[in-house]
Structure formats: C-alpha cells, structure tokens
CSV table of C-alpha atoms in Angstrom, one decimal:
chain,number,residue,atom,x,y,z
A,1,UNK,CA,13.0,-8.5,-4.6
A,2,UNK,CA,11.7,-5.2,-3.2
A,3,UNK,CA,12.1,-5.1,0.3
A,4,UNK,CA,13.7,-1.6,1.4
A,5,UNK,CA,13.0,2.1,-0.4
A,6,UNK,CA,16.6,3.2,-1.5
A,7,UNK,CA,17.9,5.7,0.2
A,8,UNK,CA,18.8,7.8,-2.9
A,9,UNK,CA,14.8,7.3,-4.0
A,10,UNK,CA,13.8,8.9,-0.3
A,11,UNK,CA,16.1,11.8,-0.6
A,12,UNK,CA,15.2,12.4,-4.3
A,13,UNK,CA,11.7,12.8,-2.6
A,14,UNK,CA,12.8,14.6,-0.1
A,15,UNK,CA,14.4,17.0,-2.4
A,16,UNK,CA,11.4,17.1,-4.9
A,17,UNK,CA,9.1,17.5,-1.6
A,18,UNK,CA,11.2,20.5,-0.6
A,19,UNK,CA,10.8,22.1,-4.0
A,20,UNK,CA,7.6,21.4,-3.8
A,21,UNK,CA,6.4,23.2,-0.5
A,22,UNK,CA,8.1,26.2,-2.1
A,23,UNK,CA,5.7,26.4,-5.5
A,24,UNK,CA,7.9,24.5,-7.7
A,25,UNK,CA,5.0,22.9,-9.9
A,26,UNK,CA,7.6,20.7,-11.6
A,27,UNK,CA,8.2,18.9,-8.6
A,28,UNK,CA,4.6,18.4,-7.7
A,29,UNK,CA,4.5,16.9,-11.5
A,30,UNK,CA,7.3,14.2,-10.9
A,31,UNK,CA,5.6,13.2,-7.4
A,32,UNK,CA,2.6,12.9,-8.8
A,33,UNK,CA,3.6,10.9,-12.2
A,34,UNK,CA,5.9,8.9,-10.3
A,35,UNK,CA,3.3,7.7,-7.2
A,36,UNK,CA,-0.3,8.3,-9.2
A,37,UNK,CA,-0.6,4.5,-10.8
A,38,UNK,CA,0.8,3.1,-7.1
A,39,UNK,CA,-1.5,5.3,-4.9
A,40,UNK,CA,-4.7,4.5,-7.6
A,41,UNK,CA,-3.8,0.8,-7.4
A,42,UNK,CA,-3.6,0.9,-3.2
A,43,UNK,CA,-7.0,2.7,-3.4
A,44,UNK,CA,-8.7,0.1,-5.6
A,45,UNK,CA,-7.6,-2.6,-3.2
A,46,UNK,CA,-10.3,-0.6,-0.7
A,47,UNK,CA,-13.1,0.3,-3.5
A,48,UNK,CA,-14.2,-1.6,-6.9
A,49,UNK,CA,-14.6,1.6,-8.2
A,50,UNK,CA,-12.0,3.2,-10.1
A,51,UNK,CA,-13.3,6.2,-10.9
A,52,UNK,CA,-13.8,7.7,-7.2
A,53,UNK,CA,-10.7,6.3,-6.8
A,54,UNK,CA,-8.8,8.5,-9.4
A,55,UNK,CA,-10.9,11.5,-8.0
A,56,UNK,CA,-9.4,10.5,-4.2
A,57,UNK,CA,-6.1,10.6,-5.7
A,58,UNK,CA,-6.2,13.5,-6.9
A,59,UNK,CA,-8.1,15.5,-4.6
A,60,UNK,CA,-5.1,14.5,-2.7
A,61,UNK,CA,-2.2,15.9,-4.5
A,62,UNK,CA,-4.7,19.0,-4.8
A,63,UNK,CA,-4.8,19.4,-1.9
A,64,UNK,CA,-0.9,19.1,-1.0
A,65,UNK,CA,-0.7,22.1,-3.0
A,66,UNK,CA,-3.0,24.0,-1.9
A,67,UNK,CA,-1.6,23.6,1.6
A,68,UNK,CA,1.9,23.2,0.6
A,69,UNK,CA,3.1,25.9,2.7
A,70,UNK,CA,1.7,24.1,6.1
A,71,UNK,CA,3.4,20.4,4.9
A,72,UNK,CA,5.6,18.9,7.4
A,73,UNK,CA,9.6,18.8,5.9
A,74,UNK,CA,10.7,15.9,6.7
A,75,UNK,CA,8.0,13.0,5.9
A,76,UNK,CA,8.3,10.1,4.1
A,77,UNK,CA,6.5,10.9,1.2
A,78,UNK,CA,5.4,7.9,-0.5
A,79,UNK,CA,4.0,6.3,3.0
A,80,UNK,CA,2.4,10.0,3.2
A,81,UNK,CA,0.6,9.6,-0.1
A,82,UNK,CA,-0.5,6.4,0.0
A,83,UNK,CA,-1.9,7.1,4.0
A,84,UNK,CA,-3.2,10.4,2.8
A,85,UNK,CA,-5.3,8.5,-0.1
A,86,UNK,CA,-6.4,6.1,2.5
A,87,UNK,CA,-7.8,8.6,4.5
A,88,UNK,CA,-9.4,10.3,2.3
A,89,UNK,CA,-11.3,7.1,0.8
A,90,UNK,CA,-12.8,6.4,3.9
A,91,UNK,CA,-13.6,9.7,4.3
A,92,UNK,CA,-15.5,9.6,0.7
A,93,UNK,CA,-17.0,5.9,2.0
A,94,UNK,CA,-18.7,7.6,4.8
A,95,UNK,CA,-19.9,10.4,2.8
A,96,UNK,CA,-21.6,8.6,0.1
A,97,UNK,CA,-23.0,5.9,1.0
A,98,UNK,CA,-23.0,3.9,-1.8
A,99,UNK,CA,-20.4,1.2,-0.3
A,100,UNK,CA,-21.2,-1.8,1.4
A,101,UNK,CA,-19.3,-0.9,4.8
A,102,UNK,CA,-17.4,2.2,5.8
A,103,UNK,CA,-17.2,4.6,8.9
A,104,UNK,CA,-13.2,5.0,9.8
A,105,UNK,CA,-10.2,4.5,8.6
A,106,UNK,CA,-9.7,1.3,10.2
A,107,UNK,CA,-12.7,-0.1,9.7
A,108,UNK,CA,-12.5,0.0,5.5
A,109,UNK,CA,-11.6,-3.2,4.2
A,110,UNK,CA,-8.8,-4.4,2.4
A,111,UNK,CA,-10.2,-5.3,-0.9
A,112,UNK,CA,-7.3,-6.9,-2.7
A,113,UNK,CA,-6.1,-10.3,-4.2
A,114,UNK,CA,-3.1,-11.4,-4.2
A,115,UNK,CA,-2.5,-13.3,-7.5
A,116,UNK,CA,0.9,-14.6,-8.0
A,117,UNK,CA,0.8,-16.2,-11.8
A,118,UNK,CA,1.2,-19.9,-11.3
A,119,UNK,CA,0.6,-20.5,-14.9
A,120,UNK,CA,3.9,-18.9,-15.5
A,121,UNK,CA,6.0,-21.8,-13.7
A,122,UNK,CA,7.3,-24.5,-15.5
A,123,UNK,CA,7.2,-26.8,-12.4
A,124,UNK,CA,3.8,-28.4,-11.9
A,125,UNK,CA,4.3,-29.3,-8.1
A,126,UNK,CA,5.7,-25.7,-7.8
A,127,UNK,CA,2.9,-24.7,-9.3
A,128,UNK,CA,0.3,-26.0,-7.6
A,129,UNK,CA,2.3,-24.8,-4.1
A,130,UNK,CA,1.7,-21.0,-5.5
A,131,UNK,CA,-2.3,-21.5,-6.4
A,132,UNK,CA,-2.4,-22.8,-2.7
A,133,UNK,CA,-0.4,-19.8,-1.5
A,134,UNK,CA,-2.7,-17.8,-3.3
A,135,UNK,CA,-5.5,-18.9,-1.4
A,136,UNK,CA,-3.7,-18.6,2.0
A,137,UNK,CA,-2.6,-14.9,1.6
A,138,UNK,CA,-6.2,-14.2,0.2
A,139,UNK,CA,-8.0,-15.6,3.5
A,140,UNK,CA,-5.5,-13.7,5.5
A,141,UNK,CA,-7.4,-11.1,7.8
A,142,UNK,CA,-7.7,-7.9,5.8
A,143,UNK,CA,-4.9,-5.6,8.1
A,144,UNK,CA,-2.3,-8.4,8.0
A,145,UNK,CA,-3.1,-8.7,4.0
A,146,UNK,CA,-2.7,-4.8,3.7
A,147,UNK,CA,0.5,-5.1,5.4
A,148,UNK,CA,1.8,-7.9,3.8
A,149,UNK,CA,0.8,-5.9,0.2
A,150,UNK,CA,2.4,-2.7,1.5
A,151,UNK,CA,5.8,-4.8,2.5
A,152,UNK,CA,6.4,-6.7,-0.4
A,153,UNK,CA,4.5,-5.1,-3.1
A,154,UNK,CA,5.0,-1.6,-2.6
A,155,UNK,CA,8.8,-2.0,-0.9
A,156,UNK,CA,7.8,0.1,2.5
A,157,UNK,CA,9.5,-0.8,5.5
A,158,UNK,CA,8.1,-1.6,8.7
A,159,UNK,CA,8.3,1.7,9.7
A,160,UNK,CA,7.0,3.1,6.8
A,161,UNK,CA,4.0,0.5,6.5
A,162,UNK,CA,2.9,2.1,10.7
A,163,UNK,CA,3.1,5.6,9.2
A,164,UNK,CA,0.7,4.4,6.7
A,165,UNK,CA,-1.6,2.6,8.5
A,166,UNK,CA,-1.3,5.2,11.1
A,167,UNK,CA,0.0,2.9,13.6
A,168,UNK,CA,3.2,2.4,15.8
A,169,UNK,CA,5.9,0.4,15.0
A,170,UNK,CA,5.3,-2.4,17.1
A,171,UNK,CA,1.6,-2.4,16.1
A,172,UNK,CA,3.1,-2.7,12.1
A,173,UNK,CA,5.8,-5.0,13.1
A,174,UNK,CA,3.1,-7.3,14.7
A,175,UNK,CA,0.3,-7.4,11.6
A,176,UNK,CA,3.5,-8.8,9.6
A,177,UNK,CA,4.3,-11.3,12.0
A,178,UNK,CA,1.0,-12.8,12.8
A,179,UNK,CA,0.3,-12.6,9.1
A,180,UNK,CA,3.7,-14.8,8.1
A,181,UNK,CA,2.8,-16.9,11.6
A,182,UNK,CA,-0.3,-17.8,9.8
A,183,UNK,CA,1.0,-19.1,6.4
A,184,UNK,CA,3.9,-20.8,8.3
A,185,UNK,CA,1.0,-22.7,10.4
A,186,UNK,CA,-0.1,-24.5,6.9
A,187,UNK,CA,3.1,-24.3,5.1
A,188,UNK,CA,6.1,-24.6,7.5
A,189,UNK,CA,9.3,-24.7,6.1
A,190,UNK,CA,8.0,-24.3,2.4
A,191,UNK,CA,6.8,-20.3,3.3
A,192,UNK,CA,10.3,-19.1,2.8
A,193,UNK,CA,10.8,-20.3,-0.5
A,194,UNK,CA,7.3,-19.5,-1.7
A,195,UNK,CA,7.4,-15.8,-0.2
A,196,UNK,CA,11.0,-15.1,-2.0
A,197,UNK,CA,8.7,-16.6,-4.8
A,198,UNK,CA,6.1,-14.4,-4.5
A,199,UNK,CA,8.0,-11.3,-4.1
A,200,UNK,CA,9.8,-11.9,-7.4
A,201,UNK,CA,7.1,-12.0,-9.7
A,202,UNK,CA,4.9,-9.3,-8.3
C-alpha cells in the first residue's frame, strides 16, 4: 500500500538533486529514468495527447538543466516534477489552442479514470462493490480526483500533494477529505475496506 515516500527514496533525491545542480549529468539521467513514465502518466490524466505530453516532460527536465544553477536545494523533487509538468501543460493548453478548455493552472481538468480491475476478484459481490467504486471516484470533482490519484497512486503525502497543486496544506488536506466525505456519503462503513482495496491493486 503506497502511502508515504520513504525517507531513504527523498534523500537519495536529494542527493541525486544535489549532484545534479552541480553538472553531474548522471544524476540528471537517474531523475529523469526514474520519474519520466510517472510524470508522462500525471500529464496524460490532463491531455489525450501523448505526444505533447512527452514534449512537456521533457522540456521540463530541459529546462532544470539549463537552469540548474538557480534550483532551490532543498525541494522535494518528485512533487517538483510532477508540479513543474503541470505547469507547463497548461501553459502549452493556453498557447495552442487546440484543447477544449484551458487558461491556468487551476482551471485544466483532471482527465483521468480510475480503473481498479474488478475482473480480477474472485468474489462476485466484491466485485461488483469495486465497478461501483469505480464509478464514484470517477464522478468525483476533478481536484479532489487529482488528489485522491496523487495520494494513493503516486505515494505523495499531504504535504507533498499542496506543493504540487500549489496549494497549502490545509487547502490539500481539505480536497482529500471532502473527496473521502463523498464516497463515505454512498458507501459508509464499506469505503475503508474498498480504498485499502483500491490502493493494493493500483
């Protein structure tokens, strides 16, 4: 169940960050090879097209070396990244055109569906409880679905989910109640279970 980043994996970042900032282009590899499938998979869930994507991505990393010197120390880099690729997809929204809404940051929508695989459970009344699941986290208003995705599908804690939606703490504490306030409304005591559920398969 991923919950909390380890602290060993933020201080290996930290370290690989570090090296970074001073031209070490090894490090810069590892970063990006370790974070490139997460951060193009977070930028899909705001456009259908992969392509620009990819080219967000990495117009990103190029530009973390390119301005390496001028990089804060002590960040937390994955909640950097994935903010940073946000950022710049909305920027790239707003410039093109070509999407069907898209002027800030906040306003780009959270494109993706949760899809926990009920076929693979044995039990049918289990079963069916995770299709209906499904549907509830999918109708889920876009921010409290982003938060829920960054929480339980990319580990980030609550404090890491503000830095990458560029809010406070209280704001990001708040999106993940309301969005488990919500499911509880339909499911009640059941939304435990089914969460601890869905945060084992994905």
């Amino acid at each position: 169940m991923k919950i909390k980043i380890k602290k060993s994996t933020h201080n290996n970042d930290l370290a690989l960050w570090s090296n970074l900032k001073l031209g070490d282009e090894k490090a810069f590899s590892q970063l990006f090879e370790k974070y490139y499938s997460d951060l193009v998979q977070y930028g899909n869930s705001f456009s259908p097209f992969t392509a620009k994507v990819q080219d967000c991505v990495q117009d990103v990393f190029t530009d973390i070396w390119i301005y390496r010197e001028t990089l804060n120390n002590n960040v937390i880099v994955k909640a950097y990244l994935l903010a940073s690729v946000r950022k710049r997809i909305a920027r790239h929204q707003e410039r093109d055109r070509i999407f069907r809404k898209s002027t800030t940051v906040d306003a780009i929508e959270f494109l993706f569906d949760f899809s926990i695989e009920h076929q693979l459970i044995a039990d049918e009344t289990t079963s069916f409880a995770v299709s209906n699941l499904n549907k509830l986290l999918n109708d889920l208003p876009a921010r409290q679905k982003e938060a829920l995705y960054l929480r339980y599908h990319e580990g980030l804690a609550v404090e890491e989910i503000a830095e990458t939606l560029e809010v406070n703490y209280q704001s990001a504490n708040n999106l993940l109640y309301r969005a488990i306030l919500n499911l509880r409304k339909e499911w009640k005591g059941i939304i435990v279970l089914l969460l601890s559920l869905f945060t084992s398969i994905l």
